[in-house]
mmCIF file of C-alpha atoms (C1' of nucleotides) in Angstrom:
data_model
loop_
_atom_site.group_PDB
_atom_site.id
_atom_site.type_symbol
_atom_site.label_atom_id
_atom_site.label_comp_id
_atom_site.label_asym_id
_atom_site.label_seq_id
_atom_site.Cartn_x
_atom_site.Cartn_y
_atom_site.Cartn_z
ATOM 1 C CA MET A 13 3.152 -3.770 -0.608
ATOM 2 C CA PRO A 14 2.804 -1.273 -3.206
ATOM 3 C CA GLU A 15 2.856 2.069 -2.192
ATOM 4 C CA LEU A 16 2.566 5.639 -4.268
ATOM 5 C CA PRO A 17 5.518 5.293 -6.703
ATOM 6 C CA GLU A 18 4.728 1.448 -7.049
ATOM 7 C CA VAL A 19 0.706 2.216 -7.665
ATOM 8 C CA GLU A 20 1.800 4.756 -9.874
ATOM 9 C CA THR A 21 4.331 2.766 -11.997
ATOM 10 C CA ILE A 22 1.765 0.112 -12.356
ATOM 11 C CA ALA A 23 -0.817 2.682 -13.603
ATOM 12 C CA ARG A 24 1.588 4.111 -16.194
ATOM 13 C CA GLU A 25 2.371 0.192 -17.407
ATOM 14 C CA LEU A 26 -1.127 -0.349 -17.967
ATOM 15 C CA ARG A 27 -1.874 2.677 -20.451
ATOM 16 C CA GLU A 28 1.683 2.064 -22.057
ATOM 17 C CA THR A 29 -0.214 -1.364 -23.024
ATOM 18 C CA GLN A 30 -3.038 0.195 -24.591
ATOM 19 C CA LEU A 31 -5.493 -0.609 -22.447
ATOM 20 C CA ILE A 32 -7.269 2.680 -23.161
ATOM 21 C CA GLY A 33 -10.128 2.348 -25.339
ATOM 22 C CA LYS A 34 -10.476 -1.458 -25.401
ATOM 23 C CA THR A 35 -13.931 -2.818 -24.033
ATOM 24 C CA ILE A 36 -14.322 -5.429 -21.638
ATOM 25 C CA ASP A 37 -16.256 -8.674 -22.850
ATOM 26 C CA ARG A 38 -16.359 -10.590 -20.182
ATOM 27 C CA ALA A 39 -15.443 -10.878 -16.691
ATOM 28 C CA VAL A 40 -14.628 -13.803 -14.483
ATOM 29 C CA VAL A 41 -13.995 -13.715 -10.619
ATOM 30 C CA PHE A 42 -12.169 -16.568 -9.302
ATOM 31 C CA TRP A 43 -12.428 -15.459 -5.648
ATOM 32 C CA GLU A 44 -15.721 -13.404 -4.467
ATOM 33 C CA ARG A 45 -14.375 -11.531 -1.697
ATOM 34 C CA SER A 46 -12.009 -9.568 -3.727
ATOM 35 C CA ILE A 47 -14.913 -7.476 -5.336
ATOM 36 C CA ALA A 48 -15.848 -5.307 -2.417
ATOM 37 C CA ASN A 49 -19.087 -3.871 -3.052
ATOM 38 C CA LEU A 50 -21.125 -6.452 -5.589
ATOM 39 C CA ILE A 51 -21.800 -10.165 -5.786
ATOM 40 C CA PRO A 52 -19.537 -11.647 -8.216
ATOM 41 C CA LYS A 53 -22.549 -12.041 -10.820
ATOM 42 C CA GLN A 54 -23.782 -8.334 -10.686
ATOM 43 C CA PHE A 55 -19.834 -7.185 -11.148
ATOM 44 C CA SER A 56 -19.594 -9.516 -14.230
ATOM 45 C CA LYS A 57 -23.063 -8.038 -15.440
ATOM 46 C CA GLU A 58 -22.415 -4.359 -14.625
ATOM 47 C CA ILE A 59 -18.669 -4.382 -16.201
ATOM 48 C CA LYS A 60 -19.586 -6.405 -19.735
ATOM 49 C CA ASN A 61 -18.975 -4.258 -22.372
ATOM 50 C CA LYS A 62 -17.704 -1.266 -20.781
ATOM 51 C CA THR A 63 -14.784 0.537 -22.392
ATOM 52 C CA ILE A 64 -11.693 1.740 -20.596
ATOM 53 C CA GLN A 65 -11.369 5.277 -20.860
ATOM 54 C CA ASN A 66 -8.794 6.106 -18.653
ATOM 55 C CA ILE A 67 -6.208 4.537 -16.107
ATOM 56 C CA THR A 68 -4.958 6.790 -13.587
ATOM 57 C CA ARG A 69 -3.612 7.085 -9.843
ATOM 58 C CA ARG A 70 -5.056 8.281 -6.604
ATOM 59 C CA GLY A 71 -3.681 7.723 -3.277
ATOM 60 C CA LYS A 72 -2.718 3.852 -3.504
ATOM 61 C CA TYR A 73 -5.674 3.333 -5.870
ATOM 62 C CA LEU A 74 -5.861 2.700 -9.396
ATOM 63 C CA VAL A 75 -8.620 4.279 -10.733
ATOM 64 C CA PHE A 76 -9.849 3.041 -14.398
ATOM 65 C CA THR A 77 -12.549 5.084 -15.667
ATOM 66 C CA LEU A 78 -15.302 2.934 -17.920
ATOM 67 C CA SER A 79 -18.048 4.399 -20.131
ATOM 68 C CA ASP A 80 -21.404 4.933 -18.930
ATOM 69 C CA GLY A 81 -20.031 6.697 -16.005
ATOM 70 C CA TRP A 82 -18.695 3.910 -14.153
ATOM 71 C CA THR A 83 -15.765 3.735 -12.555
ATOM 72 C CA LEU A 84 -13.321 0.821 -11.182
ATOM 73 C CA LEU A 85 -10.989 1.308 -8.430
ATOM 74 C CA VAL A 86 -8.648 -1.328 -7.537
ATOM 75 C CA HIS A 87 -6.697 -1.124 -4.005
ATOM 76 C CA LEU A 88 -3.465 -4.024 -4.186
ATOM 77 C CA ARG A 89 -3.159 -3.578 -0.424
ATOM 78 C CA MET A 90 -0.479 -6.405 0.115
ATOM 79 C CA THR A 91 0.226 -8.416 -2.839
ATOM 80 C CA GLY A 92 -2.176 -7.609 -5.734
ATOM 81 C CA LYS A 93 -0.756 -7.240 -9.050
ATOM 82 C CA PHE A 94 -1.521 -6.994 -12.799
ATOM 83 C CA MET A 95 -0.378 -9.197 -15.345
ATOM 84 C CA ILE A 96 -1.649 -9.481 -19.235
ATOM 85 C CA ASP A 97 -1.672 -12.423 -21.381
ATOM 86 C CA VAL A 98 -2.516 -13.039 -24.903
ATOM 87 C CA LYS A 99 -4.053 -16.008 -24.617
ATOM 88 C CA GLU A 100 -6.475 -17.972 -22.669
ATOM 89 C CA GLY A 101 -5.199 -20.257 -20.352
ATOM 90 C CA ASP A 102 -5.756 -22.075 -17.131
ATOM 91 C CA PRO A 103 -6.205 -19.617 -14.034
ATOM 92 C CA HIS A 104 -2.717 -18.889 -12.359
ATOM 93 C CA SER A 105 -2.148 -20.061 -8.479
ATOM 94 C CA HIS A 106 -3.470 -16.494 -7.040
ATOM 95 C CA GLU A 107 -5.428 -15.180 -9.751
ATOM 96 C CA ARG A 108 -8.775 -13.783 -8.693
ATOM 97 C CA VAL A 109 -10.200 -11.650 -11.135
ATOM 98 C CA ARG A 110 -9.685 -11.904 -14.926
ATOM 99 C CA LEU A 111 -11.009 -9.194 -17.676
ATOM 100 C CA TYR A 112 -11.192 -10.787 -21.132
ATOM 101 C CA LEU A 113 -10.863 -7.450 -23.670
ATOM 102 C CA ASN A 114 -12.285 -6.942 -27.008
ATOM 103 C CA ASP A 115 -8.467 -7.078 -28.571
ATOM 104 C CA GLY A 116 -8.062 -10.769 -27.636
ATOM 105 C CA ARG A 117 -5.781 -10.146 -24.736
ATOM 106 C CA ILE A 118 -6.633 -11.099 -20.578
ATOM 107 C CA LEU A 119 -6.131 -9.013 -18.115
ATOM 108 C CA ARG A 120 -5.550 -11.120 -14.974
ATOM 109 C CA TYR A 121 -5.420 -9.675 -11.351
ATOM 110 C CA GLU A 122 -3.158 -11.875 -8.738
ATOM 111 C CA ASP A 123 -3.306 -11.496 -5.371
ATOM 112 C CA GLN A 124 -1.783 -13.681 -3.179
ATOM 113 C CA ARG A 125 -2.874 -12.387 0.526
ATOM 114 C CA LYS A 126 -6.320 -11.806 -0.999
ATOM 115 C CA PHE A 127 -6.550 -8.322 0.726
ATOM 116 C CA GLY A 128 -6.924 -6.341 -2.244
ATOM 117 C CA LYS A 129 -10.312 -5.246 -3.279
ATOM 118 C CA TRP A 130 -12.208 -3.974 -6.630
ATOM 119 C CA THR A 131 -15.085 -1.750 -6.444
ATOM 120 C CA LEU A 132 -17.032 -1.166 -9.117
ATOM 121 C CA THR A 133 -19.243 2.123 -8.717
ATOM 122 C CA GLN A 134 -20.667 5.026 -10.500
ATOM 123 C CA HIS A 135 -19.893 7.231 -7.147
ATOM 124 C CA PRO A 136 -15.930 6.686 -6.656
ATOM 125 C CA GLU A 137 -15.946 10.604 -5.272
ATOM 126 C CA SER A 138 -17.517 8.737 -1.840
ATOM 127 C CA ILE A 139 -14.002 6.659 -1.765
ATOM 128 C CA LEU A 140 -11.535 9.191 -3.241
ATOM 129 C CA ASP A 141 -12.608 12.450 -1.656
ATOM 130 C CA VAL A 142 -12.166 11.445 2.130
ATOM 131 C CA ILE A 143 -8.781 10.247 1.261
ATOM 132 C CA GLY A 144 -5.703 12.866 1.965
ATOM 133 C CA LEU A 145 -3.997 15.367 -0.217
ATOM 134 C CA GLU A 146 -1.682 14.213 -2.989
ATOM 135 C CA PRO A 147 1.817 14.556 -2.134
ATOM 136 C CA LEU A 148 3.086 14.925 -6.000
ATOM 137 C CA ASP A 149 0.310 17.497 -7.028
ATOM 138 C CA THR A 150 0.411 21.067 -6.733
ATOM 139 C CA GLU A 151 -2.136 21.077 -3.623
ATOM 140 C CA PHE A 152 0.411 19.747 -1.587
ATOM 141 C CA THR A 153 2.207 22.781 -0.413
ATOM 142 C CA LEU A 154 4.520 23.697 2.552
ATOM 143 C CA LYS A 155 1.583 25.569 3.800
ATOM 144 C CA ALA A 156 -0.647 22.876 3.638
ATOM 145 C CA PHE A 157 1.149 20.189 5.391
ATOM 146 C CA LYS A 158 1.924 22.747 8.192
ATOM 147 C CA HIS A 159 -1.669 23.020 8.559
ATOM 148 C CA LEU A 160 -2.030 19.233 8.281
ATOM 149 C CA ILE A 161 0.153 18.986 11.114
ATOM 150 C CA LYS A 162 -0.035 21.820 13.609
ATOM 151 C CA ASP A 163 -1.741 20.794 17.003
ATOM 152 C CA LYS A 164 -1.813 17.099 15.858
ATOM 153 C CA LYS A 165 -0.129 15.452 19.365
ATOM 154 C CA ARG A 166 0.214 11.723 17.899
ATOM 155 C CA GLN A 167 3.426 10.418 16.541
ATOM 156 C CA ILE A 168 4.965 11.664 13.292
ATOM 157 C CA LYS A 169 5.139 8.135 11.465
ATOM 158 C CA PRO A 170 1.398 7.050 12.117
ATOM 159 C CA LEU A 171 0.161 10.397 10.827
ATOM 160 C CA LEU A 172 2.306 9.905 7.914
ATOM 161 C CA LEU A 173 0.803 6.554 7.062
ATOM 162 C CA ASP A 174 -2.522 8.075 7.764
ATOM 163 C CA GLN A 175 -4.299 7.907 4.301
ATOM 164 C CA HIS A 176 -6.750 10.535 5.404
ATOM 165 C CA MET A 177 -3.735 13.108 5.926
ATOM 166 C CA ILE A 178 -1.479 12.523 2.876
ATOM 167 C CA ALA A 179 -2.452 10.023 0.227
ATOM 168 C CA GLY A 180 0.129 7.138 -0.930
ATOM 169 C CA ILE A 181 2.761 6.775 1.823
ATOM 170 C CA GLY A 182 3.602 3.564 3.520
ATOM 171 C CA ASN A 183 5.800 1.969 5.693
ATOM 172 C CA ILE A 184 8.796 2.157 3.177
ATOM 173 C CA TYR A 185 8.299 5.759 2.057
ATOM 174 C CA ALA A 186 7.419 7.033 5.333
ATOM 175 C CA ASP A 187 10.793 5.410 7.073
ATOM 176 C CA GLU A 188 12.879 6.553 4.096
ATOM 177 C CA ALA A 189 11.159 10.382 4.621
ATOM 178 C CA LEU A 190 11.985 10.287 8.384
ATOM 179 C CA TRP A 191 15.837 9.406 8.010
ATOM 180 C CA GLU A 192 16.431 11.977 5.234
ATOM 181 C CA ALA A 193 14.367 14.803 7.572
ATOM 182 C CA ARG A 194 16.530 13.642 10.534
ATOM 183 C CA ILE A 195 13.030 13.263 12.636
ATOM 184 C CA HIS A 196 12.281 10.323 14.983
ATOM 185 C CA PRO A 197 9.325 8.483 14.054
ATOM 186 C CA ALA A 198 7.932 8.274 17.263
ATOM 187 C CA CYS A 199 8.233 12.149 18.189
ATOM 188 C CA SER A 200 4.887 14.162 18.362
ATOM 189 C CA ALA A 201 3.704 15.827 15.360
ATOM 190 C CA ALA A 202 3.089 19.359 16.877
ATOM 191 C CA SER A 203 6.381 19.031 18.641
ATOM 192 C CA LEU A 204 8.336 19.857 14.975
ATOM 193 C CA SER A 205 10.131 23.059 14.598
ATOM 194 C CA ASP A 206 9.273 24.692 11.446
ATOM 195 C CA VAL A 207 12.609 24.152 10.033
ATOM 196 C CA GLU A 208 11.531 20.203 10.928
ATOM 197 C CA VAL A 209 8.189 20.495 9.101
ATOM 198 C CA LYS A 210 10.163 21.779 6.052
ATOM 199 C CA ALA A 211 13.023 19.317 5.913
ATOM 200 C CA LEU A 212 10.043 16.559 6.168
ATOM 201 C CA TYR A 213 7.906 18.226 3.874
ATOM 202 C CA GLN A 214 10.480 18.185 1.209
ATOM 203 C CA ALA A 215 11.587 14.758 2.009
ATOM 204 C CA ILE A 216 8.254 13.063 1.453
ATOM 205 C CA ILE A 217 8.374 14.476 -2.077
ATOM 206 C CA MET A 218 11.994 13.441 -2.740
ATOM 207 C CA VAL A 219 11.482 10.009 -1.733
ATOM 208 C CA LEU A 220 8.243 9.518 -3.477
ATOM 209 C CA LYS A 221 9.603 11.235 -6.347
ATOM 210 C CA ALA A 222 12.689 9.061 -6.308
ATOM 211 C CA GLY A 223 10.506 5.768 -6.079
ATOM 212 C CA VAL A 224 8.326 6.721 -9.040
ATOM 213 C CA GLU A 225 11.810 7.262 -11.079
ATOM 214 C CA ASN A 226 13.482 3.873 -9.856
ATOM 215 C CA ILE A 227 10.091 2.613 -11.004
ATOM 216 C CA GLY A 228 9.140 1.272 -7.790
ATOM 217 C CA THR A 229 10.916 -0.902 -4.780
ATOM 218 C CA SER A 230 10.828 -4.767 -5.332
ATOM 219 C CA LEU A 231 12.030 -6.382 -1.951
ATOM 220 C CA GLY A 232 13.337 -9.758 -1.575
ATOM 221 C CA ALA A 233 13.240 -12.428 -4.385
ATOM 222 C CA ALA A 234 9.768 -14.124 -3.563
ATOM 223 C CA ARG A 235 7.014 -14.170 -5.953
ATOM 224 C CA ALA A 236 4.941 -12.360 -3.386
ATOM 225 C CA ASN A 237 6.832 -8.663 -3.969
ATOM 226 C CA TYR A 238 6.278 -6.262 -6.226
ATOM 227 C CA PHE A 239 6.503 -6.342 -9.777
ATOM 228 C CA SER A 240 4.990 -4.197 -12.469
ATOM 229 C CA VAL A 241 2.656 -5.191 -15.205
ATOM 230 C CA SER A 242 5.646 -6.344 -17.458
ATOM 231 C CA GLY A 243 6.947 -8.153 -14.670
ATOM 232 C CA ARG A 244 9.463 -5.922 -14.307
ATOM 233 C CA ARG A 245 11.017 -5.460 -10.911
ATOM 234 C CA GLY A 246 11.988 -1.859 -9.489
ATOM 235 C CA ASN A 247 15.318 -0.502 -8.746
ATOM 236 C CA ASN A 248 14.532 1.699 -5.617
ATOM 237 C CA GLN A 249 15.042 -0.976 -2.890
ATOM 238 C CA TYR A 250 19.032 -0.368 -3.813
ATOM 239 C CA LYS A 251 18.538 3.461 -2.992
ATOM 240 C CA LEU A 252 17.007 2.820 0.457
ATOM 241 C CA LYS A 253 18.442 4.434 3.449
ATOM 242 C CA VAL A 254 17.375 2.952 6.585
ATOM 243 C CA PHE A 255 13.901 0.796 5.479
ATOM 244 C CA ARG A 256 15.345 -2.899 6.390
ATOM 245 C CA ARG A 257 18.528 -1.949 7.054
ATOM 246 C CA GLU A 258 18.501 -2.734 11.006
ATOM 247 C CA SER A 259 21.952 -3.803 12.786
ATOM 248 C CA LEU A 260 23.809 -2.021 9.612
ATOM 249 C CA PRO A 261 25.463 1.184 9.552
ATOM 250 C CA CYS A 262 23.687 4.556 8.975
ATOM 251 C CA PHE A 263 25.069 5.766 5.916
ATOM 252 C CA ARG A 264 25.404 9.363 7.214
ATOM 253 C CA CYS A 265 26.622 8.850 11.006
ATOM 254 C CA GLY A 266 27.875 5.373 11.015
ATOM 255 C CA THR A 267 25.320 4.467 14.202
ATOM 256 C CA ILE A 268 24.031 0.876 13.601
ATOM 257 C CA ILE A 269 20.127 1.484 12.766
ATOM 258 C CA GLU A 270 17.309 0.495 15.166
ATOM 259 C CA LYS A 271 14.274 -1.289 14.185
ATOM 260 C CA ILE A 272 11.173 -0.914 16.938
ATOM 261 C CA VAL A 273 7.581 -1.596 16.515
ATOM 262 C CA LEU A 274 5.239 1.646 15.850
ATOM 263 C CA ALA A 275 1.596 1.449 15.050
ATOM 264 C CA GLN A 276 2.233 -2.370 14.799
ATOM 265 C CA ARG A 277 4.411 -1.252 11.717
ATOM 266 C CA GLY A 278 8.178 -2.309 11.602
ATOM 267 C CA THR A 279 9.900 1.069 11.981
ATOM 268 C CA HIS A 280 13.460 1.672 10.847
ATOM 269 C CA PHE A 281 15.727 4.648 12.201
ATOM 270 C CA CYS A 282 19.124 5.785 12.997
ATOM 271 C CA PRO A 283 19.430 6.593 16.638
ATOM 272 C CA VAL A 284 21.721 9.437 16.479
ATOM 273 C CA CYS A 285 20.534 11.463 13.276
ATOM 274 C CA GLN A 286 17.086 11.117 14.298
ATOM 275 C CA LEU A 287 17.299 11.588 17.534
ATOM 276 C CA ASN A 288 14.939 14.742 18.360
ATOM 277 C CA LEU A 289 13.850 13.906 21.769
ATOM 278 C CA SER A 290 11.266 16.899 21.976
ATOM 279 C CA LYS A 291 8.497 14.093 21.566
ATOM 280 C "C1'" DG B 2 8.095 -28.358 12.324
ATOM 281 C "C1'" DA B 3 6.426 -24.368 15.011
ATOM 282 C "C1'" DT B 4 6.721 -19.508 15.414
ATOM 283 C "C1'" DA B 5 6.912 -14.815 13.948
ATOM 284 C "C1'" DA B 6 7.023 -11.044 10.463
ATOM 285 C "C1'" DT B 7 5.035 -9.244 6.065
ATOM 286 C "C1'" DG B 8 4.946 -3.507 2.361
ATOM 287 C "C1'" DT B 9 -2.526 -2.487 4.016
ATOM 288 C "C1'" DT B 10 -6.414 -0.940 5.916
ATOM 289 C "C1'" DG B 11 -10.803 -1.202 8.577
ATOM 290 C "C1'" DG B 12 -12.779 -2.293 12.950
ATOM 291 C "C1'" DT B 13 -13.699 -2.139 17.799
ATOM 292 C "C1'" DC B 14 -12.691 -0.998 22.131
ATOM 293 C "C1'" DG B 15 -10.867 1.962 25.792
ATOM 294 C "C1'" DA C 15 -8.713 11.904 18.958
ATOM 295 C "C1'" DC C 16 -5.632 8.621 19.599
ATOM 296 C "C1'" DG C 17 -3.262 4.305 20.383
ATOM 297 C "C1'" DA C 18 -3.745 -0.664 21.318
ATOM 298 C "C1'" DC C 19 -5.359 -4.722 19.216
ATOM 299 C "C1'" DC C 20 -7.484 -7.579 16.219
ATOM 300 C "C1'" DA C 21 -8.745 -9.576 11.292
ATOM 301 C "C1'" DA C 22 -8.658 -10.179 6.718
ATOM 302 C "C1'" DC C 23 -4.746 -14.231 4.251
ATOM 303 C "C1'" DA C 24 -0.508 -16.987 2.399
ATOM 304 C "C1'" DT C 25 4.585 -17.259 2.489
ATOM 305 C "C1'" DT C 26 9.141 -16.637 3.689
ATOM 306 C "C1'" DA C 27 12.656 -16.356 7.072
ATOM 307 C "C1'" DT C 28 14.535 -17.921 11.699
#
DNA sequence: GATAATGTTGGTCG
DNA sequence: ACGACCAACATTAT
């Protein structure tokens, strides 16, 4: 569920809510497998009394820099979310981990589908260094993008979703970027012309920036859907051009948007605007 | 009421 | 190197 813009929004809200500088008095784990690399007992022991020094984002990971050289990496996968409470209370229905802070607040982590993972480590680089370029950083240049996709015969959409190539793009923003760039999601990366590569490069940056500015995409009304720490829903769902618009007219040419499956992911595109048969 | 689909990622197996 | 498929899960839509 949360892609780069949603994770970025959450990181910002966690900072804005003054978590930085607070100390973790105690941790409670309700679902063991939410902690990827430690048993709950070890996790609770190691995180106790650590101070939160910073909260940032790398790809789709939330990065909590803690005291004494420790880092907490949180990947929300499909349904992970954070909530902050001022008072003790029974665990919420999908609450998996809870951190008690020294200012009396409780940071709750909920994850309906239990796919999300927390990693508490002194060596975060082993995870963070193997993921790809940050698309909203200066390192993501047109030249770097060209280098990334040249000679890659694989389909362009699965490539965009590959976190080892570019970090943070998920199913929504991949479809949106390809529509903006007028590129068919199934065509081979290496087959793209220079003009198409540049258009796609600009589209990736554009759709991600728009997502961040609109504080993320919250689809549907269900509780499983993305909302930020404060419970606020994003607004980007109202700006989407193709994602989940199957059988509706393309905003550019009026053709009915199609939905296919690519790399086991629902994929939405306009069969006329995005018709580059180069493959 | 059964079945398919869901925004993620890691593994296996050709 | 890649793609196809499965697995981890709970819920909603059909």
